[in-house]
Short mmCIF file of C-alpha atoms in Angstrom, two decimals:
data_model
loop_
_atom_site.label_atom_id
_atom_site.label_comp_id
_atom_site.label_asym_id
_atom_site.label_seq_id
_atom_site.Cartn_x
_atom_site.Cartn_y
_atom_site.Cartn_z
CA UNK A 1 -0.05 0.00 0.05
CA UNK A 2 3.07 2.21 0.31
CA UNK A 3 4.35 1.86 -3.25
CA UNK A 4 2.02 3.20 -5.76
CA UNK A 5 2.28 5.35 -8.87
CA UNK A 6 0.43 8.66 -9.53
CA UNK A 7 -1.46 7.06 -12.45
CA UNK A 8 -2.73 4.34 -10.17
CA UNK A 9 -3.81 6.46 -7.23
CA UNK A 10 -7.55 6.22 -7.84
CA UNK A 11 -7.28 2.41 -8.08
CA UNK A 12 -5.16 2.33 -4.85
CA UNK A 13 -7.77 4.36 -2.97
CA UNK A 14 -10.53 2.13 -4.43
CA UNK A 15 -8.72 -0.95 -3.09
CA UNK A 16 -8.18 0.74 0.28
CA UNK A 17 -11.98 1.52 0.51
CA UNK A 18 -12.61 -2.18 -0.30
CA UNK A 19 -10.17 -3.26 2.47
CA UNK A 20 -11.72 -0.85 4.93
CA UNK A 21 -15.20 -2.12 4.21
CA UNK A 22 -14.06 -5.81 4.62
CA UNK A 23 -12.57 -4.92 8.00
CA UNK A 24 -15.71 -3.16 9.09
CA UNK A 25 -17.85 -6.03 7.98
CA UNK A 26 -15.76 -8.42 10.00
CA UNK A 27 -15.87 -6.34 13.11
CA UNK A 28 -19.65 -5.60 13.07
CA UNK A 29 -20.28 -9.29 12.99
CA UNK A 30 -18.27 -10.12 16.12
CA UNK A 31 -20.85 -9.06 18.70
CA UNK A 32 -24.11 -11.00 18.45
CA UNK A 33 -25.90 -8.62 20.85
CA UNK A 34 -26.61 -4.92 21.38
CA UNK A 35 -24.21 -2.69 23.18
CA UNK A 36 -25.59 -0.85 26.23
CA UNK A 37 -24.66 2.80 25.41
CA UNK A 38 -26.27 3.86 23.26
CA UNK A 39 -26.68 1.23 20.54
CA UNK A 40 -29.65 -0.71 22.04
CA UNK A 41 -31.79 2.46 22.16
CA UNK A 42 -30.87 3.49 18.63
CA UNK A 43 -31.56 -0.06 17.40
CA UNK A 44 -35.02 -0.25 18.91
CA UNK A 45 -36.08 3.22 17.52
CA UNK A 46 -34.74 2.29 14.07
CA UNK A 47 -36.57 -1.10 14.27
CA UNK A 48 -39.91 0.79 15.04
CA UNK A 49 -39.22 3.29 12.32
CA UNK A 50 -39.65 0.63 9.71
CA UNK A 51 -43.44 0.74 10.33
CA UNK A 52 -43.52 4.60 9.97
CA UNK A 53 -40.47 6.63 9.15
CA UNK A 54 -42.10 9.76 10.46
CA UNK A 55 -42.82 8.36 13.95
CA UNK A 56 -39.68 7.69 15.96
CA UNK A 57 -40.68 5.49 18.90
CA UNK A 58 -38.72 3.75 21.61
CA UNK A 59 -41.63 1.88 23.25
CA UNK A 60 -44.09 1.44 20.49
CA UNK A 61 -47.06 0.24 22.64
CA UNK A 62 -46.89 1.67 26.08
CA UNK A 63 -49.53 0.13 28.41
CA UNK A 64 -48.24 1.70 31.62
CA UNK A 65 -47.64 5.32 32.44
CA UNK A 66 -44.28 6.70 31.26
CA UNK A 67 -42.27 9.90 31.61
CA UNK A 68 -41.81 11.44 28.21
CA UNK A 69 -38.68 13.22 29.45
CA UNK A 70 -36.72 9.94 30.01
CA UNK A 71 -35.14 9.06 26.75
CA UNK A 72 -34.28 5.53 27.94
CA UNK A 73 -37.90 4.52 28.49
CA UNK A 74 -40.38 6.87 26.79
CA UNK A 75 -42.68 6.49 23.80
CA UNK A 76 -42.00 9.18 21.14
CA UNK A 77 -38.23 9.40 20.88
CA UNK A 78 -36.72 12.75 19.71
CA UNK A 79 -33.56 12.53 21.70
CA UNK A 80 -31.48 12.45 18.49
CA UNK A 81 -31.94 13.79 14.94
CA UNK A 82 -33.37 11.07 12.67
CA UNK A 83 -31.15 10.60 9.62
CA UNK A 84 -28.88 7.96 11.07
CA UNK A 85 -31.93 6.14 12.39
CA UNK A 86 -33.59 6.26 9.04
CA UNK A 87 -30.45 4.66 7.57
CA UNK A 88 -30.46 1.84 10.08
CA UNK A 89 -34.26 1.29 9.53
CA UNK A 90 -33.76 1.10 5.77
CA UNK A 91 -30.96 -1.33 6.17
CA UNK A 92 -32.97 -3.50 8.40
CA UNK A 93 -35.89 -3.47 5.99
CA UNK A 94 -33.57 -4.74 3.25
CA UNK A 95 -31.50 -7.27 5.34
CA UNK A 96 -33.65 -8.13 8.25
CA UNK A 97 -33.80 -6.98 11.90
CA UNK A 98 -30.39 -8.05 13.26
CA UNK A 99 -27.12 -6.52 14.56
CA UNK A 100 -25.28 -6.70 11.23
CA UNK A 101 -27.97 -4.88 9.36
CA UNK A 102 -28.30 -2.02 11.84
CA UNK A 103 -24.45 -1.52 11.82
CA UNK A 104 -24.12 -1.78 8.05
CA UNK A 105 -24.79 1.91 7.30
CA UNK A 106 -21.91 2.94 9.60
CA UNK A 107 -19.63 0.43 7.98
CA UNK A 108 -20.52 1.78 4.52
CA UNK A 109 -20.20 5.44 5.51
CA UNK A 110 -16.88 4.73 7.35
CA UNK A 111 -15.48 3.14 4.20
CA UNK A 112 -16.73 5.75 1.72
CA UNK A 113 -15.36 8.42 4.05
CA UNK A 114 -11.91 7.55 2.82
CA UNK A 115 -12.43 9.27 -0.57
CA UNK A 116 -13.18 12.72 0.82
CA UNK A 117 -10.22 12.32 3.18
CA UNK A 118 -7.93 11.45 0.34
CA UNK A 119 -9.21 14.32 -1.80
CA UNK A 120 -8.78 16.79 1.06
CA UNK A 121 -5.14 15.69 1.51
CA UNK A 122 -4.46 15.88 -2.20
CA UNK A 123 -5.99 19.30 -2.65
CA UNK A 124 -4.15 20.75 0.32
CA UNK A 125 -0.83 18.88 0.23
CA UNK A 126 -0.24 16.00 -2.22
CA UNK A 127 -1.65 12.69 -3.42
CA UNK A 128 0.85 10.86 -1.23
CA UNK A 129 -0.30 12.60 1.91
CA UNK A 130 -3.88 12.29 0.96
CA UNK A 131 -3.51 8.52 0.55
CA UNK A 132 -1.69 8.21 3.84
CA UNK A 133 -4.44 10.17 5.60
CA UNK A 134 -7.02 7.89 4.14
CA UNK A 135 -5.00 4.84 5.23
CA UNK A 136 -4.93 6.19 8.76
CA UNK A 137 -8.75 6.76 8.74
CA UNK A 138 -9.37 3.29 7.29
CA UNK A 139 -7.72 1.68 10.36
CA UNK A 140 -8.61 4.27 12.96
CA UNK A 141 -9.48 2.45 16.17
CA UNK A 142 -11.99 4.97 17.52
CA UNK A 143 -13.84 5.11 14.26
CA UNK A 144 -14.01 1.33 14.11
CA UNK A 145 -15.45 1.23 17.71
CA UNK A 146 -18.14 3.69 16.70
CA UNK A 147 -18.97 1.44 13.83
CA UNK A 148 -19.27 -1.67 16.02
CA UNK A 149 -21.53 0.11 18.37
CA UNK A 150 -19.03 -0.46 21.31
CA UNK A 151 -18.25 3.24 21.72
CA UNK A 152 -20.97 5.50 23.19
CA UNK A 153 -23.21 7.40 20.76
CA UNK A 154 -21.94 4.84 18.19
CA UNK A 155 -23.83 5.16 14.79
CA UNK A 156 -24.99 8.78 15.36
CA UNK A 157 -21.41 10.07 15.54
CA UNK A 158 -20.28 7.70 12.68
CA UNK A 159 -22.82 9.24 10.36
CA UNK A 160 -22.23 12.81 11.63
CA UNK A 161 -18.41 12.34 11.02
CA UNK A 162 -19.05 11.20 7.45
CA UNK A 163 -21.45 14.00 6.53
CA UNK A 164 -19.36 16.82 8.04
CA UNK A 165 -16.23 15.54 6.32
CA UNK A 166 -18.09 15.28 2.99
CA UNK A 167 -19.32 18.88 3.37
CA UNK A 168 -15.79 20.17 3.94
CA UNK A 169 -14.58 18.11 0.99
CA UNK A 170 -17.20 19.52 -1.30
CA UNK A 171 -16.36 23.07 -0.14
CA UNK A 172 -12.66 22.46 -0.88
CA UNK A 173 -13.44 21.12 -4.33
CA UNK A 174 -15.55 24.25 -5.09
CA UNK A 175 -12.46 26.46 -4.48
CA UNK A 176 -10.55 24.85 -7.39
CA UNK A 177 -13.25 23.47 -9.70
CA UNK A 178 -14.27 25.06 -12.92
CA UNK A 179 -17.89 24.30 -11.89
CA UNK A 180 -17.97 25.63 -8.30
CA UNK A 181 -21.78 25.83 -8.13
CA UNK A 182 -22.20 22.06 -8.31
CA UNK A 183 -19.72 21.48 -5.46
CA UNK A 184 -21.22 24.30 -3.36
CA UNK A 185 -24.70 22.67 -3.69
CA UNK A 186 -23.16 19.31 -2.72
CA UNK A 187 -21.68 20.95 0.30
CA UNK A 188 -25.13 22.32 1.26
CA UNK A 189 -26.56 18.88 0.85
CA UNK A 190 -24.08 17.20 3.05
CA UNK A 191 -24.33 19.95 5.67
CA UNK A 192 -28.11 19.38 5.72
CA UNK A 193 -27.50 15.67 6.25
CA UNK A 194 -25.01 16.51 9.16
CA UNK A 195 -27.74 18.77 10.79
CA UNK A 196 -30.18 15.80 10.58
CA UNK A 197 -27.64 13.76 12.50
CA UNK A 198 -26.58 16.10 15.33
CA UNK A 199 -28.38 19.43 14.86
CA UNK A 200 -26.50 22.78 14.69
CA UNK A 201 -22.97 21.50 14.96
CA UNK A 202 -23.51 20.13 11.49
CA UNK A 203 -23.20 23.71 10.16
CA UNK A 204 -19.52 23.99 11.01
CA UNK A 205 -18.59 24.06 7.33
CA UNK A 206 -20.41 27.37 7.01
CA UNK A 207 -18.49 28.82 9.97
CA UNK A 208 -15.19 27.84 8.33
CA UNK A 209 -16.47 29.10 4.90
CA UNK A 210 -17.62 32.40 6.27
CA UNK A 211 -14.39 33.09 8.17
CA UNK A 212 -12.36 32.19 5.09
CA UNK A 213 -14.32 34.74 3.06
CA UNK A 214 -13.67 37.42 5.67
CA UNK A 215 -9.92 36.68 5.85
CA UNK A 216 -9.46 36.34 1.94
CA UNK A 217 -9.68 39.78 0.57
CA UNK A 218 -10.03 38.63 -3.04
CA UNK A 219 -12.79 36.19 -2.31
CA UNK A 220 -14.78 38.40 -0.06
CA UNK A 221 -14.99 41.09 -2.79
CA UNK A 222 -16.52 38.62 -5.25
CA UNK A 223 -20.33 38.56 -5.41
CA UNK A 224 -20.28 35.03 -6.81
CA UNK A 225 -18.62 33.73 -3.65
CA UNK A 226 -21.35 35.10 -1.43
CA UNK A 227 -24.04 33.87 -3.81
CA UNK A 228 -22.63 30.32 -3.66
CA UNK A 229 -22.52 30.50 0.10
CA UNK A 230 -26.16 31.62 0.23
CA UNK A 231 -27.29 28.96 -2.26
CA UNK A 232 -25.53 26.24 -0.19
CA UNK A 233 -27.21 27.57 3.02
CA UNK A 234 -30.55 27.64 1.29
CA UNK A 235 -30.19 23.99 0.22
CA UNK A 236 -29.16 22.99 3.74
CA UNK A 237 -32.33 24.66 5.03
CA UNK A 238 -34.50 22.71 2.51
CA UNK A 239 -32.90 19.45 3.62
CA UNK A 240 -32.91 19.91 7.41
CA UNK A 241 -35.83 22.27 8.27
CA UNK A 242 -38.86 20.17 7.23
CA UNK A 243 -38.15 17.58 9.94
CA UNK A 244 -37.75 20.28 12.54
CA UNK A 245 -41.11 21.87 11.64
CA UNK A 246 -42.80 18.49 11.43
CA UNK A 247 -41.54 17.18 14.68
CA UNK A 248 -42.41 20.45 16.47
CA UNK A 249 -45.95 20.38 15.16
CA UNK A 250 -46.60 16.68 15.62
CA UNK A 251 -44.88 16.09 19.00
CA UNK A 252 -44.80 19.61 20.66
CA UNK A 253 -44.31 18.35 24.17
CA UNK A 254 -41.40 16.07 23.45
CA UNK A 255 -39.85 18.44 20.89
CA UNK A 256 -39.92 21.41 23.27
CA UNK A 257 -38.39 19.36 26.04
CA UNK A 258 -35.60 18.01 23.91
CA UNK A 259 -34.78 21.45 22.64
CA UNK A 260 -34.36 22.68 26.26
CA UNK A 261 -32.44 19.61 27.26
CA UNK A 262 -30.06 19.99 24.34
CA UNK A 263 -29.41 23.66 25.40
CA UNK A 264 -28.71 22.58 28.94
CA UNK A 265 -25.65 20.55 27.80
CA UNK A 266 -23.73 23.85 27.46
CA UNK A 267 -24.44 25.11 31.01
CA UNK A 268 -24.79 21.80 32.97
CA UNK A 269 -22.85 18.53 33.18
CA UNK A 270 -25.77 16.34 32.35
CA UNK A 271 -25.93 12.56 33.09
CA UNK A 272 -22.80 12.75 35.00
CA UNK A 273 -20.69 13.56 31.94
CA UNK A 274 -18.55 16.45 33.09
CA UNK A 275 -14.84 17.38 33.05
CA UNK A 276 -12.38 20.26 33.04
CA UNK A 277 -12.16 22.65 30.01
CA UNK A 278 -9.03 21.02 28.77
CA UNK A 279 -10.68 17.49 28.77
CA UNK A 280 -10.68 17.19 24.98
CA UNK A 281 -7.12 18.50 24.53
CA UNK A 282 -5.61 16.04 27.07
CA UNK A 283 -7.31 12.92 28.35
CA UNK A 284 -9.80 12.57 25.48
CA UNK A 285 -7.20 13.27 22.77
CA UNK A 286 -5.02 10.45 24.19
CA UNK A 287 -8.08 8.13 24.45
CA UNK A 288 -8.92 8.61 20.79
CA UNK A 289 -5.43 8.58 19.24
CA UNK A 290 -2.93 7.53 21.82
CA UNK A 291 0.68 7.66 20.37
CA UNK A 292 -0.54 9.06 17.10
CA UNK A 293 -0.78 12.44 18.97
CA UNK A 294 3.00 12.68 18.61
CA UNK A 295 2.63 12.68 14.76
CA UNK A 296 -0.25 15.11 15.11
CA UNK A 297 1.96 17.49 17.01
CA UNK A 298 4.73 17.25 14.47
CA UNK A 299 2.31 17.73 11.59
CA UNK A 300 0.88 20.94 13.26
CA UNK A 301 4.39 22.30 13.72
CA UNK A 302 5.22 21.56 10.04
CA UNK A 303 1.99 23.47 8.99
CA UNK A 304 2.95 26.61 10.83
CA UNK A 305 6.64 26.54 9.79
CA UNK A 306 6.07 26.06 6.12
CA UNK A 307 5.17 29.17 4.05
CA UNK A 308 1.82 28.94 2.38
CA UNK A 309 0.86 25.56 3.80
CA UNK A 310 -1.11 26.90 6.67
CA UNK A 311 -3.18 29.13 4.39
CA UNK A 312 -4.43 26.15 2.28
CA UNK A 313 -5.32 24.30 5.44
CA UNK A 314 -6.86 27.18 7.14
CA UNK A 315 -10.56 26.36 6.71
CA UNK A 316 -10.02 22.88 8.10
CA UNK A 317 -8.03 24.26 11.02
CA UNK A 318 -10.79 26.87 11.67
CA UNK A 319 -13.42 24.11 11.77
CA UNK A 320 -11.21 22.04 13.96
CA UNK A 321 -10.64 24.87 16.37
CA UNK A 322 -14.29 25.79 16.51
CA UNK A 323 -15.19 22.13 17.32
CA UNK A 324 -12.68 21.84 20.13
CA UNK A 325 -13.40 25.35 21.41
CA UNK A 326 -17.14 24.94 21.51
CA UNK A 327 -17.16 21.55 23.27
CA UNK A 328 -14.45 22.59 25.67
CA UNK A 329 -16.70 25.48 26.85
CA UNK A 330 -19.65 23.22 27.20
CA UNK A 331 -20.22 21.77 30.66
CA UNK A 332 -21.24 18.34 29.43
CA UNK A 333 -18.27 16.32 28.11
CA UNK A 334 -18.80 13.28 25.95
CA UNK A 335 -15.82 11.43 24.51
CA UNK A 336 -17.18 11.37 20.91
CA UNK A 337 -18.15 14.98 20.57
CA UNK A 338 -14.81 16.13 19.11
CA UNK A 339 -14.08 13.05 16.94
CA UNK A 340 -15.82 14.76 14.03
CA UNK A 341 -12.43 16.57 13.72
CA UNK A 342 -10.66 13.25 13.22
CA UNK A 343 -10.11 13.74 9.44
CA UNK A 344 -8.15 16.98 10.15
CA UNK A 345 -6.19 15.42 12.98
CA UNK A 346 -5.26 12.37 10.93
CA UNK A 347 -4.35 14.57 7.97
CA UNK A 348 -1.77 16.26 10.21
CA UNK A 349 -0.49 12.86 11.34
CA UNK A 350 -0.15 11.79 7.62
CA UNK A 351 1.85 14.94 6.85
CA UNK A 352 4.17 14.14 9.66
CA UNK A 353 4.40 10.45 8.56
CA UNK A 354 5.50 11.44 5.01
CA UNK A 355 8.02 13.99 6.19
CA UNK A 356 9.57 11.59 8.78
CA UNK A 357 9.74 8.85 6.13
CA UNK A 358 11.48 11.25 3.65
CA UNK A 359 14.10 12.06 6.27
CA UNK A 360 14.64 8.41 7.38
CA UNK A 361 14.95 6.93 3.84
CA UNK A 362 18.18 8.78 2.79
CA UNK A 363 19.84 7.75 6.04
CA UNK A 364 19.05 4.04 5.43
CA UNK A 365 19.23 4.05 1.52
CA UNK A 366 20.56 0.49 1.53
CA UNK A 367 17.11 -0.76 2.59
CA UNK A 368 14.58 2.00 1.74
CA UNK A 369 11.71 -0.45 1.22
CA UNK A 370 12.37 -2.20 4.52
CA UNK A 371 12.41 1.15 6.39
CA UNK A 372 9.26 2.25 4.91
CA UNK A 373 7.61 -1.09 5.60
CA UNK A 374 8.60 -0.98 9.28
CA UNK A 375 7.40 2.61 9.64
CA UNK A 376 4.10 1.57 8.04
CA UNK A 377 3.65 -1.37 10.46
CA UNK A 378 4.53 0.81 13.42
CA UNK A 379 2.01 3.61 12.54
CA UNK A 380 -0.81 1.17 11.60
CA UNK A 381 -0.30 -0.70 14.86
CA UNK A 382 -0.60 2.58 16.78
CA UNK A 383 -3.60 3.53 14.68
CA UNK A 384 -5.47 0.20 14.80
CA UNK A 385 -4.77 -0.89 18.40
CA UNK A 386 -5.55 -4.55 17.51
CA UNK A 387 -5.28 -5.82 21.06
CA UNK A 388 -8.01 -3.32 22.28
CA UNK A 389 -10.28 -4.51 19.47
CA UNK A 390 -9.71 -8.12 20.42
CA UNK A 391 -10.33 -7.56 24.05
CA UNK A 392 -13.57 -5.81 23.37
CA UNK A 393 -15.03 -8.11 20.68
CA UNK A 394 -13.72 -11.66 21.40
CA UNK A 395 -13.92 -13.97 24.30
CA UNK A 396 -10.39 -15.37 23.90
CA UNK A 397 -8.67 -12.06 24.62
CA UNK A 398 -11.17 -10.42 26.87
CA UNK A 399 -10.44 -9.60 30.51
CA UNK A 400 -12.27 -11.67 33.09
CA UNK A 401 -14.88 -8.99 33.70
CA UNK A 402 -15.40 -8.32 30.05
CA UNK A 403 -15.61 -12.06 29.28
CA UNK A 404 -18.43 -12.49 31.90
CA UNK A 405 -20.21 -9.54 30.52
CA UNK A 406 -20.07 -10.82 26.95
CA UNK A 407 -21.37 -14.20 28.04
CA UNK A 408 -24.21 -12.71 29.88
CA UNK A 409 -25.10 -10.44 26.94
CA UNK A 410 -25.02 -13.38 24.56
CA UNK A 411 -27.09 -15.55 26.76
CA UNK A 412 -29.72 -12.88 27.27
CA UNK A 413 -29.92 -12.11 23.67
CA UNK A 414 -30.52 -15.75 23.01
CA UNK A 415 -33.37 -15.70 25.49
CA UNK A 416 -34.88 -12.52 23.92
CA UNK A 417 -34.75 -14.11 20.40
CA UNK A 418 -37.10 -16.95 21.64
CA UNK A 419 -39.65 -14.71 23.33
CA UNK A 420 -41.99 -14.84 20.34
CA UNK A 421 -41.90 -18.63 20.45
CA UNK A 422 -42.88 -18.93 24.22
CA UNK A 423 -45.14 -15.82 24.67
CA UNK A 424 -48.57 -15.90 23.06
CA UNK A 425 -49.50 -12.76 21.08
CA UNK A 426 -51.15 -9.97 22.97
CA UNK A 427 -49.39 -10.53 26.23
CA UNK A 428 -47.13 -8.19 28.21
CA UNK A 429 -43.81 -9.47 29.41
CA UNK A 430 -42.42 -8.34 32.79
CA UNK A 431 -39.37 -8.85 34.88
CA UNK A 432 -36.64 -7.96 32.40
CA UNK A 433 -33.42 -6.53 34.07
CA UNK A 434 -33.19 -2.76 34.14
CA UNK A 435 -32.98 -1.27 30.58
CA UNK A 436 -32.77 -4.72 29.19
CA UNK A 437 -36.39 -4.56 28.06
CA UNK A 438 -34.99 -2.32 25.16
CA UNK A 439 -33.02 -5.28 23.84
CA UNK A 440 -35.92 -7.77 24.52
CA UNK A 441 -38.20 -5.58 22.37
CA UNK A 442 -35.64 -5.37 19.57
CA UNK A 443 -35.24 -9.11 19.27
CA UNK A 444 -38.94 -9.88 19.59
CA UNK A 445 -42.39 -8.50 18.88
CA UNK A 446 -43.25 -8.48 22.54
CA UNK A 447 -44.09 -5.57 24.82
CA UNK A 448 -41.53 -5.92 27.65
CA UNK A 449 -41.19 -4.11 30.93
CA UNK A 450 -38.54 -3.85 33.56
CA UNK A 451 -39.67 -4.67 37.10
CA UNK A 452 -41.42 -7.35 39.08
CA UNK A 453 -44.96 -8.22 39.95
CA UNK A 454 -46.46 -8.28 43.40
CA UNK A 455 -49.42 -10.53 43.98
CA UNK A 456 -52.23 -8.93 46.07
CA UNK A 457 -53.24 -11.56 48.58
CA UNK A 458 -55.26 -9.72 51.15
CA UNK A 459 -58.12 -11.20 53.23
CA UNK A 460 -60.04 -7.94 53.22
CA UNK A 461 -60.30 -7.81 49.51
CA UNK A 462 -60.95 -11.26 48.05
CA UNK A 463 -61.92 -9.60 44.74
CA UNK A 464 -58.38 -8.54 44.25
CA UNK A 465 -56.75 -11.87 45.07
CA UNK A 466 -55.56 -12.35 41.55
CA UNK A 467 -54.63 -8.79 40.76
CA UNK A 468 -51.11 -7.61 40.05
CA UNK A 469 -48.99 -4.58 40.48
CA UNK A 470 -45.60 -3.61 39.01
CA UNK A 471 -42.79 -3.07 41.49
CA UNK A 472 -39.35 -1.69 40.88
CA UNK A 473 -36.71 -3.27 43.09
CA UNK A 474 -32.92 -2.96 43.27
CA UNK A 475 -32.07 -6.71 42.96
CA UNK A 476 -34.95 -8.56 41.42
CA UNK A 477 -33.97 -12.26 41.68
CA UNK A 478 -37.09 -13.96 42.81
CA UNK A 479 -40.89 -13.47 42.84
CA UNK A 480 -41.95 -11.54 45.86
CA UNK A 481 -45.17 -11.96 47.80
CA UNK A 482 -46.32 -9.19 50.00
CA UNK A 483 -49.87 -8.30 51.29
CA UNK A 484 -50.94 -4.76 50.37
CA UNK A 485 -54.02 -2.99 51.61
CA UNK A 486 -54.84 -1.10 48.47
CA UNK A 487 -53.41 -0.45 45.14
CA UNK A 488 -54.48 0.22 41.47
CA UNK A 489 -54.63 -3.24 40.02
CA UNK A 490 -52.45 -3.69 37.00
CA UNK A 491 -55.14 -5.62 35.18
CA UNK A 492 -57.41 -2.65 35.41
CA UNK A 493 -54.83 -0.78 33.36
CA UNK A 494 -54.19 -3.50 30.88
CA UNK A 495 -57.64 -5.02 30.19
CA UNK A 496 -59.30 -1.91 28.83
CA UNK A 497 -56.56 -1.82 26.26
CA UNK A 498 -57.30 -5.37 25.16
CA UNK A 499 -54.28 -6.94 26.85
CA UNK A 500 -53.86 -10.05 29.05
CA UNK A 501 -51.47 -10.29 31.87
CA UNK A 502 -48.81 -13.02 32.18
CA UNK A 503 -45.54 -12.70 34.02
CA UNK A 504 -42.54 -14.41 32.60
CA UNK A 505 -39.18 -14.64 34.24
CA UNK A 506 -36.05 -16.56 33.29
CA UNK A 507 -34.42 -19.14 35.58
CA UNK A 508 -30.83 -20.01 36.45
CA UNK A 509 -27.78 -18.48 38.05
CA UNK A 510 -27.82 -14.77 37.61
CA UNK A 511 -31.45 -14.91 36.57
CA UNK A 512 -30.91 -16.22 33.04
CA UNK A 513 -30.76 -19.72 31.77
CA UNK A 514 -32.84 -19.59 28.60
CA UNK A 515 -36.09 -20.93 30.06
CA UNK A 516 -39.28 -18.96 30.71
CA UNK A 517 -41.99 -20.00 33.13
CA UNK A 518 -45.56 -18.78 33.33
CA UNK A 519 -46.20 -17.66 36.87
CA UNK A 520 -49.68 -16.27 36.57
CA UNK A 521 -52.31 -15.51 34.07
CA UNK A 522 -55.39 -13.38 34.37
#
């Protein structure tokens, strides 16, 4: 992959995209279960979207009261913008409701992303640097973990990364193309898609575009430049605004709350996700790139010490600075927030890689191919982090705690897949572990609830001897009997909705052995 000719570069990038897709297809098939945060929630909403792409639902058929503000257990689900969910739903319509199908869009986008990365490197530096940057992105550990669903926010950030990068690529192409309007409209289309993944941060291309116009005297005095910018913005509005208007009109309560909740991320550390202002520049930077940060630092130094190079890279550096600056000022800190800047970061690493290789080769000119090969293996090992991938996605290399967690997840998923075979239609299933009801509803057509049922066995109220009530407990391992003087019978909630009540619970150590028993039926 190191030795290629200029005339063969497109073929080399095509082969690299194929290799990247093969790697991603392998990885997305290693986990036959849904990851906790946040893949299982995204998966269930995407599954329910197959019935109606304009109705995002977590729990499709709520039969008990729920809090619309709790995105982990509510009905109408507007916690995220819908494009990545639509992609997952379409994939599952084509290939079935399973883990591979829901992860496939992220694998495809992560592979196709290599072309914009290559073109950005070629337009700014050279074809060699562009190819090396695409190579780094093809084997980027953090991007692979987003694709597998293991890393939090998973497919949402995988899609967001792809569309933001594509919008920046289209903008750069418009700067040198003889048909700039076409590329500007494409930038507007991709920016609209980015907004439909993660709302306003998807407009970062326009911030960089606008600042570049202000700094470039020649460009800012050209009416056509401002017209193209306006045209792209208009297309972004056409793509992104209809869903915002529709969701606000159809789901005003949920939409208003989510808008307020999103704004609170800036001033409050929500869901325990806080950190110092330098979180993204220190701990999180190391978490995402580890030793590649050394190459990133060298690349950044090379940019600012070479005449003219910084100017060509300026829009990308502005977008990168805005991303890190905005999220550093926000109180809520999530690891994936700044990964949208990865193409810029890896482009700097590729620049350092090429320059270091150019300096090393003359010193070892007796074995130049061997030197380049060893440097390639070193950088790809730092980039891919294969041991971490094996620990997270295989039993053989997993730590003891991770191995136990994987076994439990696989066992539970197997149980959930058989729910339809053991539960008659029209019944409600209770006693799922906390939040695991989301997975159970993904793998089955059942309505599943967390919690345990209490039998009312009071002498003063014989009429309620067979009634049931849902109880949340911290360690639900066995069925609990307790006399209650009065309560709202659960069957009085369910029966008017045409539902029967039967409680199922799995047996065995840890509460799961793949068997379900019927404890009671009304």
